[in-house]
C-alpha positions as YAML, in Angstrom:
chain: A
units: angstrom
residues:
- id: 1
  name: MET
  ca: [-0.48, -12.94, 48.85]
- id: 2
  name: SER
  ca: [-3.81, -11.29, 49.08]
- id: 3
  name: THR
  ca: [-6.99, -11.22, 47.20]
- id: 4
  name: ARG
  ca: [-9.28, -8.40, 47.14]
- id: 5
  name: THR
  ca: [-12.86, -9.01, 45.76]
- id: 6
  name: ILE
  ca: [-14.25, -6.30, 43.56]
- id: 7
  name: ARG
  ca: [-18.12, -5.90, 43.69]
- id: 8
  name: ILE
  ca: [-19.45, -4.60, 40.00]
- id: 9
  name: ALA
  ca: [-23.21, -3.16, 39.42]
- id: 10
  name: MET
  ca: [-23.47, -4.22, 35.75]
- id: 11
  name: ASN
  ca: [-26.57, -2.46, 33.87]
- id: 12
  name: GLY
  ca: [-27.67, -3.87, 30.49]
- id: 13
  name: VAL
  ca: [-26.77, -7.15, 30.63]
- id: 14
  name: THR
  ca: [-29.68, -8.57, 29.16]
- id: 15
  name: GLY
  ca: [-28.61, -6.92, 26.43]
- id: 16
  name: ARG
  ca: [-26.46, -8.76, 23.46]
- id: 17
  name: MET
  ca: [-23.72, -7.13, 23.82]
- id: 18
  name: GLY
  ca: [-23.55, -6.70, 27.93]
- id: 19
  name: TYR
  ca: [-24.20, -10.22, 28.55]
- id: 20
  name: ARG
  ca: [-21.85, -12.49, 25.52]
- id: 21
  name: GLN
  ca: [-18.90, -10.48, 25.82]
- id: 22
  name: HIS
  ca: [-19.41, -8.46, 29.37]
- id: 23
  name: LEU
  ca: [-20.82, -10.82, 31.51]
- id: 24
  name: VAL
  ca: [-20.24, -14.36, 30.29]
- id: 25
  name: ARG
  ca: [-16.94, -14.16, 28.56]
- id: 26
  name: SER
  ca: [-15.14, -11.13, 30.76]
- id: 27
  name: ILE
  ca: [-16.60, -10.96, 34.32]
- id: 28
  name: LEU
  ca: [-17.88, -14.64, 35.07]
- id: 29
  name: ALA
  ca: [-14.79, -15.95, 32.94]
- id: 30
  name: ILE
  ca: [-12.40, -14.18, 35.35]
- id: 31
  name: ARG
  ca: [-14.75, -15.26, 38.41]
- id: 32
  name: ASP
  ca: [-14.65, -18.36, 37.27]
- id: 33
  name: GLU
  ca: [-11.06, -18.93, 36.65]
- id: 34
  name: GLY
  ca: [-10.03, -17.97, 39.77]
- id: 35
  name: GLY
  ca: [-9.59, -14.15, 39.14]
- id: 36
  name: ILE
  ca: [-6.65, -11.88, 37.95]
- id: 37
  name: VAL
  ca: [-3.21, -12.40, 39.01]
- id: 38
  name: LEU
  ca: [-1.37, -9.53, 39.43]
- id: 39
  name: PRO
  ca: [2.44, -9.21, 39.13]
- id: 40
  name: ASP
  ca: [3.26, -8.47, 42.32]
- id: 41
  name: GLY
  ca: [1.18, -12.22, 42.96]
- id: 42
  name: ASP
  ca: [-1.63, -10.75, 44.42]
- id: 43
  name: ARG
  ca: [-5.38, -11.83, 43.04]
- id: 44
  name: ILE
  ca: [-8.61, -9.70, 42.12]
- id: 45
  name: GLN
  ca: [-11.57, -11.43, 42.32]
- id: 46
  name: VAL
  ca: [-14.88, -10.16, 40.69]
- id: 47
  name: GLU
  ca: [-18.41, -10.37, 41.83]
- id: 48
  name: PRO
  ca: [-21.26, -9.05, 39.94]
- id: 49
  name: VAL
  ca: [-24.27, -7.70, 40.86]
- id: 50
  name: LEU
  ca: [-26.95, -7.63, 37.65]
- id: 51
  name: LEU
  ca: [-28.99, -4.50, 36.99]
- id: 52
  name: GLY
  ca: [-31.64, -4.02, 34.35]
- id: 53
  name: ARG
  ca: [-35.54, -2.94, 34.12]
- id: 54
  name: ASN
  ca: [-36.70, -6.41, 33.58]
- id: 55
  name: ALA
  ca: [-36.77, -8.42, 37.03]
- id: 56
  name: GLU
  ca: [-37.66, -11.86, 35.15]
- id: 57
  name: LYS
  ca: [-34.63, -11.77, 32.63]
- id: 58
  name: LEU
  ca: [-32.54, -10.80, 35.21]
- id: 59
  name: ALA
  ca: [-33.61, -13.60, 37.98]
- id: 60
  name: GLU
  ca: [-33.21, -16.15, 35.01]
- id: 61
  name: LEU
  ca: [-29.61, -14.91, 34.27]
- id: 62
  name: ALA
  ca: [-28.41, -14.96, 37.57]
- id: 63
  name: ALA
  ca: [-30.02, -18.69, 38.39]
- id: 64
  name: GLU
  ca: [-28.35, -19.94, 35.47]
- id: 65
  name: HIS
  ca: [-25.00, -18.21, 36.20]
- id: 66
  name: GLY
  ca: [-24.93, -18.88, 40.15]
- id: 67
  name: VAL
  ca: [-25.01, -14.83, 40.36]
- id: 68
  name: ALA
  ca: [-25.98, -14.08, 44.08]
- id: 69
  name: GLU
  ca: [-27.48, -10.27, 43.30]
- id: 70
  name: TRP
  ca: [-29.36, -8.99, 41.09]
- id: 71
  name: SER
  ca: [-31.57, -5.41, 41.22]
- id: 72
  name: THR
  ca: [-34.05, -3.09, 38.90]
- id: 73
  name: ASP
  ca: [-33.23, -0.45, 41.61]
- id: 74
  name: LEU
  ca: [-30.08, 1.33, 40.36]
- id: 75
  name: ASP
  ca: [-30.54, 3.54, 43.33]
- id: 76
  name: ALA
  ca: [-30.55, 1.17, 45.98]
- id: 77
  name: VAL
  ca: [-27.38, -0.77, 44.24]
- id: 78
  name: LEU
  ca: [-25.33, 2.50, 43.85]
- id: 79
  name: ALA
  ca: [-26.14, 3.28, 47.71]
- id: 80
  name: ASP
  ca: [-24.62, -0.02, 48.71]
- id: 81
  name: PRO
  ca: [-21.03, 1.00, 49.89]
- id: 82
  name: SER
  ca: [-19.58, -2.78, 49.05]
- id: 83
  name: ILE
  ca: [-19.85, -1.77, 45.34]
- id: 84
  name: ASP
  ca: [-17.14, -0.70, 44.05]
- id: 85
  name: VAL
  ca: [-17.49, -0.17, 40.16]
- id: 86
  name: TYR
  ca: [-20.33, 0.71, 37.86]
- id: 87
  name: PHE
  ca: [-20.86, -0.59, 34.64]
- id: 88
  name: ASP
  ca: [-22.99, 0.62, 31.60]
- id: 89
  name: ALA
  ca: [-24.36, -1.65, 28.85]
- id: 90
  name: GLN
  ca: [-27.72, 0.33, 28.50]
- id: 91
  name: VAL
  ca: [-29.13, 1.91, 25.37]
- id: 92
  name: THR
  ca: [-26.92, 5.49, 24.74]
- id: 93
  name: SER
  ca: [-30.23, 7.52, 25.61]
- id: 94
  name: ALA
  ca: [-30.41, 5.92, 29.53]
- id: 95
  name: ARG
  ca: [-26.55, 6.36, 30.10]
- id: 96
  name: LYS
  ca: [-25.34, 9.80, 31.06]
- id: 97
  name: GLU
  ca: [-27.83, 10.24, 33.96]
- id: 98
  name: ALA
  ca: [-26.88, 6.78, 35.34]
- id: 99
  name: ILE
  ca: [-23.27, 7.50, 35.13]
- id: 100
  name: LEU
  ca: [-23.73, 10.51, 36.72]
- id: 101
  name: ASP
  ca: [-25.38, 8.70, 39.73]
- id: 102
  name: ALA
  ca: [-22.67, 6.32, 40.07]
- id: 103
  name: ILE
  ca: [-19.89, 8.91, 40.06]
- id: 104
  name: ALA
  ca: [-21.89, 10.85, 42.75]
- id: 105
  name: ALA
  ca: [-22.07, 7.61, 44.68]
- id: 106
  name: GLY
  ca: [-18.17, 7.32, 44.57]
- id: 107
  name: LYS
  ca: [-18.07, 4.57, 42.10]
- id: 108
  name: HIS
  ca: [-15.45, 4.07, 39.60]
- id: 109
  name: VAL
  ca: [-17.09, 3.95, 36.14]
- id: 110
  name: TYR
  ca: [-16.56, 1.65, 33.22]
- id: 111
  name: THR
  ca: [-18.92, 1.76, 30.06]
- id: 112
  name: GLU
  ca: [-19.86, 1.43, 26.51]
- id: 113
  name: LYS
  ca: [-19.88, 3.64, 24.06]
- id: 114
  name: PRO
  ca: [-20.83, 6.08, 22.86]
- id: 115
  name: ILE
  ca: [-20.80, 7.39, 26.35]
- id: 116
  name: ALA
  ca: [-23.85, 10.13, 25.81]
- id: 117
  name: ASN
  ca: [-25.71, 11.76, 23.07]
- id: 118
  name: SER
  ca: [-23.41, 14.75, 22.93]
- id: 119
  name: VAL
  ca: [-19.82, 16.10, 23.25]
- id: 120
  name: ALA
  ca: [-21.39, 18.30, 25.95]
- id: 121
  name: ASP
  ca: [-22.76, 15.59, 28.22]
- id: 122
  name: GLY
  ca: [-19.68, 13.96, 27.66]
- id: 123
  name: LEU
  ca: [-17.63, 16.63, 28.81]
- id: 124
  name: GLU
  ca: [-20.09, 16.75, 31.54]
- id: 125
  name: LEU
  ca: [-19.29, 12.82, 32.93]
- id: 126
  name: VAL
  ca: [-15.57, 13.84, 32.47]
- id: 127
  name: ALA
  ca: [-15.41, 16.80, 35.00]
- id: 128
  name: ALA
  ca: [-17.32, 14.48, 37.36]
- id: 129
  name: ALA
  ca: [-15.12, 12.00, 37.49]
- id: 130
  name: GLU
  ca: [-12.41, 14.19, 37.97]
- id: 131
  name: ALA
  ca: [-14.21, 16.17, 40.24]
- id: 132
  name: ALA
  ca: [-14.86, 12.79, 42.61]
- id: 133
  name: GLY
  ca: [-11.41, 10.96, 41.61]
- id: 134
  name: VAL
  ca: [-12.83, 7.94, 40.46]
- id: 135
  name: VAL
  ca: [-11.09, 5.65, 37.83]
- id: 136
  name: ASN
  ca: [-13.21, 5.84, 34.55]
- id: 137
  name: GLY
  ca: [-12.86, 3.89, 31.55]
- id: 138
  name: VAL
  ca: [-14.64, 3.38, 28.15]
- id: 139
  name: VAL
  ca: [-14.56, -0.04, 26.38]
- id: 140
  name: HIS
  ca: [-11.86, 0.22, 23.63]
- id: 141
  name: ASP
  ca: [-12.75, -3.60, 22.54]
- id: 142
  name: LYS
  ca: [-11.29, -3.46, 18.83]
- id: 143
  name: LEU
  ca: [-7.73, -2.50, 20.22]
- id: 144
  name: TYR
  ca: [-7.60, -5.38, 21.73]
- id: 145
  name: LEU
  ca: [-8.39, -7.76, 18.74]
- id: 146
  name: PRO
  ca: [-5.73, -9.99, 17.56]
- id: 147
  name: GLY
  ca: [-5.96, -8.80, 14.30]
- id: 148
  name: LEU
  ca: [-5.62, -5.78, 15.31]
- id: 149
  name: GLN
  ca: [-3.11, -6.58, 17.74]
- id: 150
  name: LYS
  ca: [-0.85, -7.93, 15.05]
- id: 151
  name: LEU
  ca: [-1.24, -4.85, 12.89]
- id: 152
  name: LYS
  ca: [0.15, -2.68, 15.97]
- id: 153
  name: ARG
  ca: [2.96, -4.80, 15.91]
- id: 154
  name: LEU
  ca: [3.80, -4.19, 12.72]
- id: 155
  name: ILE
  ca: [3.60, -0.35, 13.32]
- id: 156
  name: ASP
  ca: [5.71, -0.38, 16.10]
- id: 157
  name: GLY
  ca: [8.25, -2.30, 14.03]
- id: 158
  name: GLY
  ca: [8.61, -0.08, 11.27]
- id: 159
  name: PHE
  ca: [7.08, -2.57, 8.70]
- id: 160
  name: PHE
  ca: [5.48, 0.13, 6.76]
- id: 161
  name: GLY
  ca: [8.18, 2.79, 6.70]
- id: 162
  name: ARG
  ca: [5.71, 5.90, 6.19]
- id: 163
  name: ILE
  ca: [2.19, 5.39, 6.20]
- id: 164
  name: LEU
  ca: [0.08, 7.08, 3.66]
- id: 165
  name: SER
  ca: [-3.17, 5.39, 4.00]
- id: 166
  name: VAL
  ca: [-5.90, 3.24, 5.58]
- id: 167
  name: ARG
  ca: [-8.93, 1.74, 4.22]
- id: 168
  name: GLY
  ca: [-11.56, 0.27, 6.11]
- id: 169
  name: GLU
  ca: [-14.88, -1.99, 5.28]
- id: 170
  name: PHE
  ca: [-16.89, -2.59, 8.35]
- id: 171
  name: GLY
  ca: [-20.46, -3.83, 7.85]
- id: 172
  name: TYR
  ca: [-23.14, -6.68, 6.89]
- id: 173
  name: TRP
  ca: [-26.57, -7.11, 5.89]
- id: 174
  name: VAL
  ca: [-28.91, -6.43, 8.66]
- id: 175
  name: PHE
  ca: [-32.42, -8.20, 7.84]
- id: 176
  name: GLU
  ca: [-35.16, -5.76, 8.00]
- id: 177
  name: GLY
  ca: [-37.70, -7.62, 9.97]
- id: 178
  name: ASP
  ca: [-40.29, -9.03, 7.80]
- id: 179
  name: TYR
  ca: [-38.54, -11.42, 5.87]
- id: 180
  name: LEU
  ca: [-36.05, -12.86, 8.65]
- id: 181
  name: PRO
  ca: [-35.78, -11.82, 12.33]
- id: 182
  name: ALA
  ca: [-32.97, -8.73, 12.21]
- id: 183
  name: GLN
  ca: [-30.05, -9.45, 14.25]
- id: 184
  name: ARG
  ca: [-29.74, -6.53, 15.69]
- id: 185
  name: PRO
  ca: [-32.56, -4.38, 18.23]
- id: 186
  name: SER
  ca: [-34.85, -2.12, 16.88]
- id: 187
  name: TRP
  ca: [-33.58, 0.84, 18.65]
- id: 188
  name: ASN
  ca: [-30.86, 0.64, 16.55]
- id: 189
  name: TYR
  ca: [-32.41, 2.41, 14.08]
- id: 190
  name: ARG
  ca: [-34.43, 5.35, 15.64]
- id: 191
  name: ALA
  ca: [-32.55, 8.51, 16.41]
- id: 192
  name: GLU
  ca: [-34.69, 9.06, 19.54]
- id: 193
  name: ASP
  ca: [-33.69, 6.21, 21.32]
- id: 194
  name: GLY
  ca: [-29.86, 7.03, 20.23]
- id: 195
  name: GLY
  ca: [-29.66, 4.66, 17.23]
- id: 196
  name: GLY
  ca: [-27.88, 5.11, 14.12]
- id: 197
  name: MET
  ca: [-24.40, 3.88, 12.39]
- id: 198
  name: THR
  ca: [-22.45, 7.21, 12.64]
- id: 199
  name: LEU
  ca: [-22.77, 7.44, 16.40]
- id: 200
  name: ASP
  ca: [-22.85, 3.74, 17.27]
- id: 201
  name: MET
  ca: [-19.20, 3.15, 14.87]
- id: 202
  name: TYR
  ca: [-17.30, 6.54, 14.56]
- id: 203
  name: CYS
  ca: [-16.65, 6.05, 18.46]
- id: 204
  name: HIS
  ca: [-14.49, 3.24, 17.41]
- id: 205
  name: TRP
  ca: [-13.12, 4.61, 14.50]
- id: 206
  name: ASN
  ca: [-11.97, 7.45, 16.17]
- id: 207
  name: TYR
  ca: [-10.14, 5.17, 19.08]
- id: 208
  name: VAL
  ca: [-8.81, 2.93, 16.36]
- id: 209
  name: LEU
  ca: [-7.42, 5.45, 14.25]
- id: 210
  name: GLU
  ca: [-5.70, 7.65, 16.85]
- id: 211
  name: ASN
  ca: [-4.16, 4.96, 18.88]
- id: 212
  name: LEU
  ca: [-2.76, 3.72, 15.56]
- id: 213
  name: PHE
  ca: [-2.22, 5.99, 13.16]
- id: 214
  name: GLY
  ca: [-2.70, 9.30, 14.45]
- id: 215
  name: ARG
  ca: [-5.31, 12.02, 15.90]
- id: 216
  name: VAL
  ca: [-8.36, 12.89, 13.34]
- id: 217
  name: GLN
  ca: [-7.67, 16.67, 12.30]
- id: 218
  name: ALA
  ca: [-10.19, 16.60, 9.79]
- id: 219
  name: VAL
  ca: [-13.68, 14.51, 8.09]
- id: 220
  name: TRP
  ca: [-15.67, 14.23, 5.31]
- id: 221
  name: SER
  ca: [-18.65, 12.24, 5.61]
- id: 222
  name: LYS
  ca: [-21.87, 11.35, 4.54]
- id: 223
  name: SER
  ca: [-24.20, 9.15, 6.82]
- id: 224
  name: VAL
  ca: [-27.57, 7.85, 4.84]
- id: 225
  name: THR
  ca: [-30.46, 5.52, 5.72]
- id: 226
  name: HIS
  ca: [-30.51, 3.11, 2.76]
- id: 227
  name: ILE
  ca: [-33.97, 1.15, 4.18]
- id: 228
  name: PRO
  ca: [-36.34, 3.83, 5.42]
- id: 229
  name: GLN
  ca: [-38.88, 0.90, 6.91]
- id: 230
  name: ARG
  ca: [-38.05, -1.96, 9.61]
- id: 231
  name: TRP
  ca: [-40.03, -4.23, 11.75]
- id: 232
  name: ASP
  ca: [-39.48, -3.86, 15.38]
- id: 233
  name: GLU
  ca: [-39.20, -7.63, 17.93]
- id: 234
  name: GLN
  ca: [-42.89, -7.72, 17.90]
- id: 235
  name: GLY
  ca: [-43.11, -7.66, 14.46]
- id: 236
  name: ARG
  ca: [-44.51, -4.62, 13.81]
- id: 237
  name: PRO
  ca: [-43.62, -2.04, 11.06]
- id: 238
  name: TYR
  ca: [-41.61, 1.30, 12.07]
- id: 239
  name: GLN
  ca: [-39.95, 4.07, 10.31]
- id: 240
  name: ALA
  ca: [-36.12, 4.17, 10.58]
- id: 241
  name: THR
  ca: [-35.29, 7.71, 11.87]
- id: 242
  name: ALA
  ca: [-31.47, 6.87, 12.46]
- id: 243
  name: ASP
  ca: [-28.84, 6.40, 9.46]
- id: 244
  name: ASP
  ca: [-28.00, 2.88, 8.75]
- id: 245
  name: ALA
  ca: [-24.67, 3.77, 6.97]
- id: 246
  name: ALA
  ca: [-21.85, 6.28, 6.90]
- id: 247
  name: TYR
  ca: [-19.03, 6.92, 4.50]
- id: 248
  name: GLY
  ca: [-16.24, 8.38, 5.76]
- id: 249
  name: ILE
  ca: [-12.82, 10.31, 4.45]
- id: 250
  name: PHE
  ca: [-10.67, 10.99, 8.05]
- id: 251
  name: GLU
  ca: [-7.43, 13.50, 7.61]
- id: 252
  name: LEU
  ca: [-5.20, 12.05, 10.36]
- id: 253
  name: GLU
  ca: [-1.88, 13.41, 12.16]
- id: 254
  name: GLY
  ca: [1.04, 12.89, 9.58]
- id: 255
  name: ASP
  ca: [-0.69, 13.45, 6.51]
- id: 256
  name: VAL
  ca: [-2.45, 9.89, 6.71]
- id: 257
  name: ILE
  ca: [-5.16, 9.29, 4.84]
- id: 258
  name: ALA
  ca: [-8.30, 7.28, 6.25]
- id: 259
  name: GLN
  ca: [-11.27, 6.09, 4.28]
- id: 260
  name: ILE
  ca: [-14.08, 4.05, 6.14]
- id: 261
  name: ASN
  ca: [-17.30, 3.10, 4.98]
- id: 262
  name: SER
  ca: [-19.53, 1.37, 7.43]
- id: 263
  name: SER
  ca: [-23.12, -0.32, 6.85]
- id: 264
  name: TRP
  ca: [-25.97, -2.33, 7.96]
- id: 265
  name: ALA
  ca: [-27.03, -2.73, 4.19]
- id: 266
  name: VAL
  ca: [-24.14, -4.31, 2.66]
- id: 267
  name: ARG
  ca: [-23.44, -8.10, 1.64]
- id: 268
  name: VAL
  ca: [-20.13, -9.19, 2.94]
- id: 269
  name: ASP
  ca: [-17.62, -10.20, 0.28]
- id: 270
  name: ARG
  ca: [-14.48, -9.92, 2.41]
- id: 271
  name: GLY
  ca: [-12.60, -12.25, 4.95]
- id: 272
  name: GLU
  ca: [-13.93, -10.88, 7.85]
- id: 273
  name: LEU
  ca: [-16.90, -8.55, 8.93]
- id: 274
  name: VAL
  ca: [-14.08, -5.85, 9.18]
- id: 275
  name: GLU
  ca: [-11.04, -5.45, 7.63]
- id: 276
  name: PHE
  ca: [-8.55, -2.46, 7.29]
- id: 277
  name: GLN
  ca: [-6.02, -2.02, 4.67]
- id: 278
  name: VAL
  ca: [-2.71, 0.12, 5.69]
- id: 279
  name: ASP
  ca: [-0.69, 0.91, 2.77]
- id: 280
  name: GLY
  ca: [3.05, 2.34, 3.09]
- id: 281
  name: THR
  ca: [6.02, 3.15, 1.27]
- id: 282
  name: LEU
  ca: [7.81, -0.17, 2.36]
- id: 283
  name: GLY
  ca: [4.88, -2.18, 2.96]
- id: 284
  name: SER
  ca: [0.92, -3.01, 3.13]
- id: 285
  name: ALA
  ca: [-0.98, -5.04, 5.38]
- id: 286
  name: THR
  ca: [-4.75, -6.22, 5.60]
- id: 287
  name: ALA
  ca: [-6.43, -6.88, 9.47]
- id: 288
  name: GLY
  ca: [-9.53, -8.31, 10.25]
- id: 289
  name: LEU
  ca: [-11.05, -9.45, 13.73]
- id: 290
  name: PHE
  ca: [-8.26, -12.55, 13.58]
- id: 291
  name: GLY
  ca: [-6.26, -12.23, 10.94]
- id: 292
  name: CYS
  ca: [-3.55, -10.21, 9.50]
- id: 293
  name: ARG
  ca: [-1.83, -10.29, 5.94]
- id: 294
  name: VAL
  ca: [0.91, -8.61, 4.73]
- id: 295
  name: GLN
  ca: [2.77, -7.75, 1.19]
- id: 296
  name: SER
  ca: [6.32, -6.07, 1.79]
- id: 297
  name: ARG
  ca: [8.12, -3.59, -0.73]
- id: 298
  name: VAL
  ca: [9.98, -6.56, -2.17]
- id: 299
  name: SER
  ca: [7.24, -8.90, -2.89]
- id: 300
  name: THR
  ca: [4.97, -6.66, -4.34]
- id: 301
  name: PRO
  ca: [3.74, -7.42, -7.82]
- id: 302
  name: LYS
  ca: [3.69, -5.17, -10.94]
- id: 303
  name: PRO
  ca: [0.64, -5.26, -12.66]
- id: 304
  name: VAL
  ca: [-0.07, -3.57, -15.69]
- id: 305
  name: TRP
  ca: [-3.98, -2.23, -16.33]
- id: 306
  name: ASN
  ca: [-5.01, -3.73, -19.60]
- id: 307
  name: PRO
  ca: [-8.62, -3.85, -20.02]
- id: 308
  name: ASP
  ca: [-8.69, -6.05, -22.89]
- id: 309
  name: LEU
  ca: [-7.20, -8.95, -21.15]
- id: 310
  name: PRO
  ca: [-8.15, -10.77, -18.00]
- id: 311
  name: THR
  ca: [-5.50, -10.60, -15.53]
- id: 312
  name: ASP
  ca: [-3.16, -13.88, -14.85]
- id: 313
  name: GLN
  ca: [-2.28, -12.76, -11.20]
- id: 314
  name: ASP
  ca: [-4.02, -14.19, -8.56]
- id: 315
  name: PHE
  ca: [-3.33, -11.11, -6.00]
- id: 316
  name: ARG
  ca: [-4.67, -12.51, -3.08]
- id: 317
  name: SER
  ca: [-2.29, -15.62, -3.25]
- id: 318
  name: GLN
  ca: [0.58, -12.78, -3.06]
- id: 319
  name: TRP
  ca: [0.05, -11.69, 0.74]
- id: 320
  name: ASP
  ca: [1.12, -14.04, 3.57]
- id: 321
  name: GLN
  ca: [-0.65, -14.54, 6.63]
- id: 322
  name: ILE
  ca: [1.05, -13.74, 9.96]
- id: 323
  name: PRO
  ca: [1.26, -16.44, 12.12]
- id: 324
  name: ASP
  ca: [-0.48, -16.85, 15.38]
- id: 325
  name: ASN
  ca: [2.63, -16.68, 16.97]
- id: 326
  name: GLN
  ca: [1.18, -15.11, 20.35]
- id: 327
  name: GLU
  ca: [-1.74, -16.30, 22.51]
- id: 328
  name: PHE
  ca: [-4.57, -13.74, 22.35]
- id: 329
  name: GLY
  ca: [-7.71, -14.02, 24.48]
- id: 330
  name: ASN
  ca: [-10.83, -12.12, 24.33]
- id: 331
  name: GLY
  ca: [-10.56, -8.37, 23.79]
- id: 332
  name: PHE
  ca: [-13.22, -7.32, 26.16]
- id: 333
  name: ARG
  ca: [-11.76, -9.39, 28.89]
- id: 334
  name: ALA
  ca: [-8.36, -7.78, 28.49]
- id: 335
  name: GLN
  ca: [-9.43, -4.85, 28.72]
- id: 336
  name: TRP
  ca: [-11.57, -5.56, 32.08]
- id: 337
  name: GLU
  ca: [-8.35, -6.90, 33.37]
- id: 338
  name: GLN
  ca: [-6.81, -4.03, 32.74]
- id: 339
  name: PHE
  ca: [-9.24, -1.56, 34.03]
- id: 340
  name: LEU
  ca: [-9.82, -3.81, 37.11]
- id: 341
  name: ALA
  ca: [-6.00, -3.44, 37.72]
- id: 342
  name: ASP
  ca: [-6.02, 0.19, 37.42]
- id: 343
  name: VAL
  ca: [-8.87, 0.67, 40.17]
- id: 344
  name: VAL
  ca: [-7.10, -1.60, 42.33]
- id: 345
  name: ALA
  ca: [-3.98, 0.21, 42.06]
- id: 346
  name: GLY
  ca: [-5.50, 3.61, 42.01]
- id: 347
  name: ARG
  ca: [-4.41, 4.89, 38.64]
- id: 348
  name: PRO
  ca: [-6.08, 6.17, 35.65]
- id: 349
  name: HIS
  ca: [-7.16, 4.28, 33.01]
- id: 350
  name: VAL
  ca: [-5.74, 5.40, 29.47]
- id: 351
  name: TYR
  ca: [-8.75, 4.73, 27.93]
- id: 352
  name: ASP
  ca: [-10.71, 7.00, 29.99]
- id: 353
  name: LEU
  ca: [-13.99, 9.13, 29.71]
- id: 354
  name: ALA
  ca: [-11.93, 11.66, 27.45]
- id: 355
  name: ALA
  ca: [-11.10, 9.33, 24.88]
- id: 356
  name: GLY
  ca: [-14.98, 8.49, 24.85]
- id: 357
  name: VAL
  ca: [-15.67, 12.27, 24.66]
- id: 358
  name: ARG
  ca: [-13.16, 12.57, 21.52]
- id: 359
  name: GLY
  ca: [-15.23, 9.62, 19.96]
- id: 360
  name: LEU
  ca: [-18.33, 11.90, 20.12]
- id: 361
  name: GLN
  ca: [-16.38, 14.71, 18.45]
- id: 362
  name: LEU
  ca: [-16.03, 13.09, 15.91]
- id: 363
  name: VAL
  ca: [-19.53, 11.48, 15.94]
- id: 364
  name: ASP
  ca: [-20.48, 15.30, 15.91]
- id: 365
  name: ALA
  ca: [-18.32, 16.34, 13.09]
- id: 366
  name: ALA
  ca: [-18.97, 13.52, 10.60]
- id: 367
  name: LEU
  ca: [-22.97, 14.51, 11.05]
- id: 368
  name: GLU
  ca: [-21.90, 18.14, 10.34]
- id: 369
  name: SER
  ca: [-20.18, 17.49, 7.09]
- id: 370
  name: SER
  ca: [-23.13, 15.33, 6.18]
- id: 371
  name: THR
  ca: [-26.07, 17.43, 6.50]
- id: 372
  name: GLU
  ca: [-23.66, 20.79, 5.35]
- id: 373
  name: GLY
  ca: [-22.16, 18.57, 2.69]
- id: 374
  name: ARG
  ca: [-18.18, 19.79, 3.66]
- id: 375
  name: ARG
  ca: [-15.22, 19.07, 5.31]
- id: 376
  name: VAL
  ca: [-15.06, 19.97, 8.55]
- id: 377
  name: GLU
  ca: [-11.87, 20.17, 11.05]
- id: 378
  name: LEU
  ca: [-11.89, 18.98, 14.81]
- id: 379
  name: GLU
  ca: [-10.34, 20.69, 17.58]
- id: 380
  name: PRO
  ca: [-8.03, 19.12, 19.93]
- id: 381
  name: ILE
  ca: [-9.67, 17.70, 23.15]
- id: 382
  name: THR
  ca: [-6.69, 17.42, 25.93]
- id: 383
  name: ALA
  ca: [-6.63, 13.87, 27.13]
- id: 384
  name: ARG
  ca: [-4.65, 10.77, 27.31]
- id: 385
  name: VAL
  ca: [-3.49, 8.87, 24.30]
- id: 386
  name: PRO
  ca: [-1.08, 6.25, 24.95]
- id: 387
  name: ALA
  ca: [2.33, 6.30, 23.50]
...
């Protein structure tokens, strides 16, 4: 049995998501546990090379985690023939050019979302990757979450019968920065830096909807900036030029209607920071990051509307929790392992750059809907969607 070491240039690992989920909980975890064992018994080991703009932070991370190499020179790292994969977790505005440079250098590409600032830019990335013949992938982490994997099992098993609707609630209160430090970077609230709820989260909602329920065919959406002034990491006030909330209605294939509220200006009164309720003719389910509760047709209560009396039913107790009868690992790591296996095998990764373009297409349609106050249809973009 053989071991192949994949060297990965990881750009943007000083940021919260790049550091916690991709570096520590994915690549370093794979490295420290001896790599990925393939079905034939061969093994993939990983070797990260840290990239970014802050030399001091990179040096500290490398020393803390036993990483041999780091650099602030993207061109030099991409010119290194021993680098196999380029990963991007930078701010959105810096992503396109870096990915194009990586593709031109013949590197396989794995990237966070959004993959670019526009559909046109995304299609440019797709064309470049196809011409170069490199394996390319876009992070679809939410599909690997335990709650949504349980939901997928229910769908595949026919639990719902005919699915009628999906309702999603996502968000939490992000502090403005004056009363308490904000728990998200300030660039998230500046449109000129690639910030905004619609751009950030509708890329996620597109792949969740299309892979679980069906392609988005049309959208009604409203993007708003509820909190116009925030304070940055240095305590300086700034104007929020990007939307901090988006409210959308999505028409899906098969006449399924989805409604998703996304907000960084909402206080949480639910079990998890994101929850999806799916209603079908034979049953319903509510899934979050980890849990999934179900109610079948035969156990559905029969409430009666009576505004004169308080209800005597405890509706939450009438749902059953799906047991954790399967081991679920970290979703980011699970997709990394799948992507790296595809790189070694030389086969396309199913969640590719074209899937990222479809997310951007939904973003553009939603923003157009919000600006013009109307329903916007989406034209199909040819790309792989898992069976």
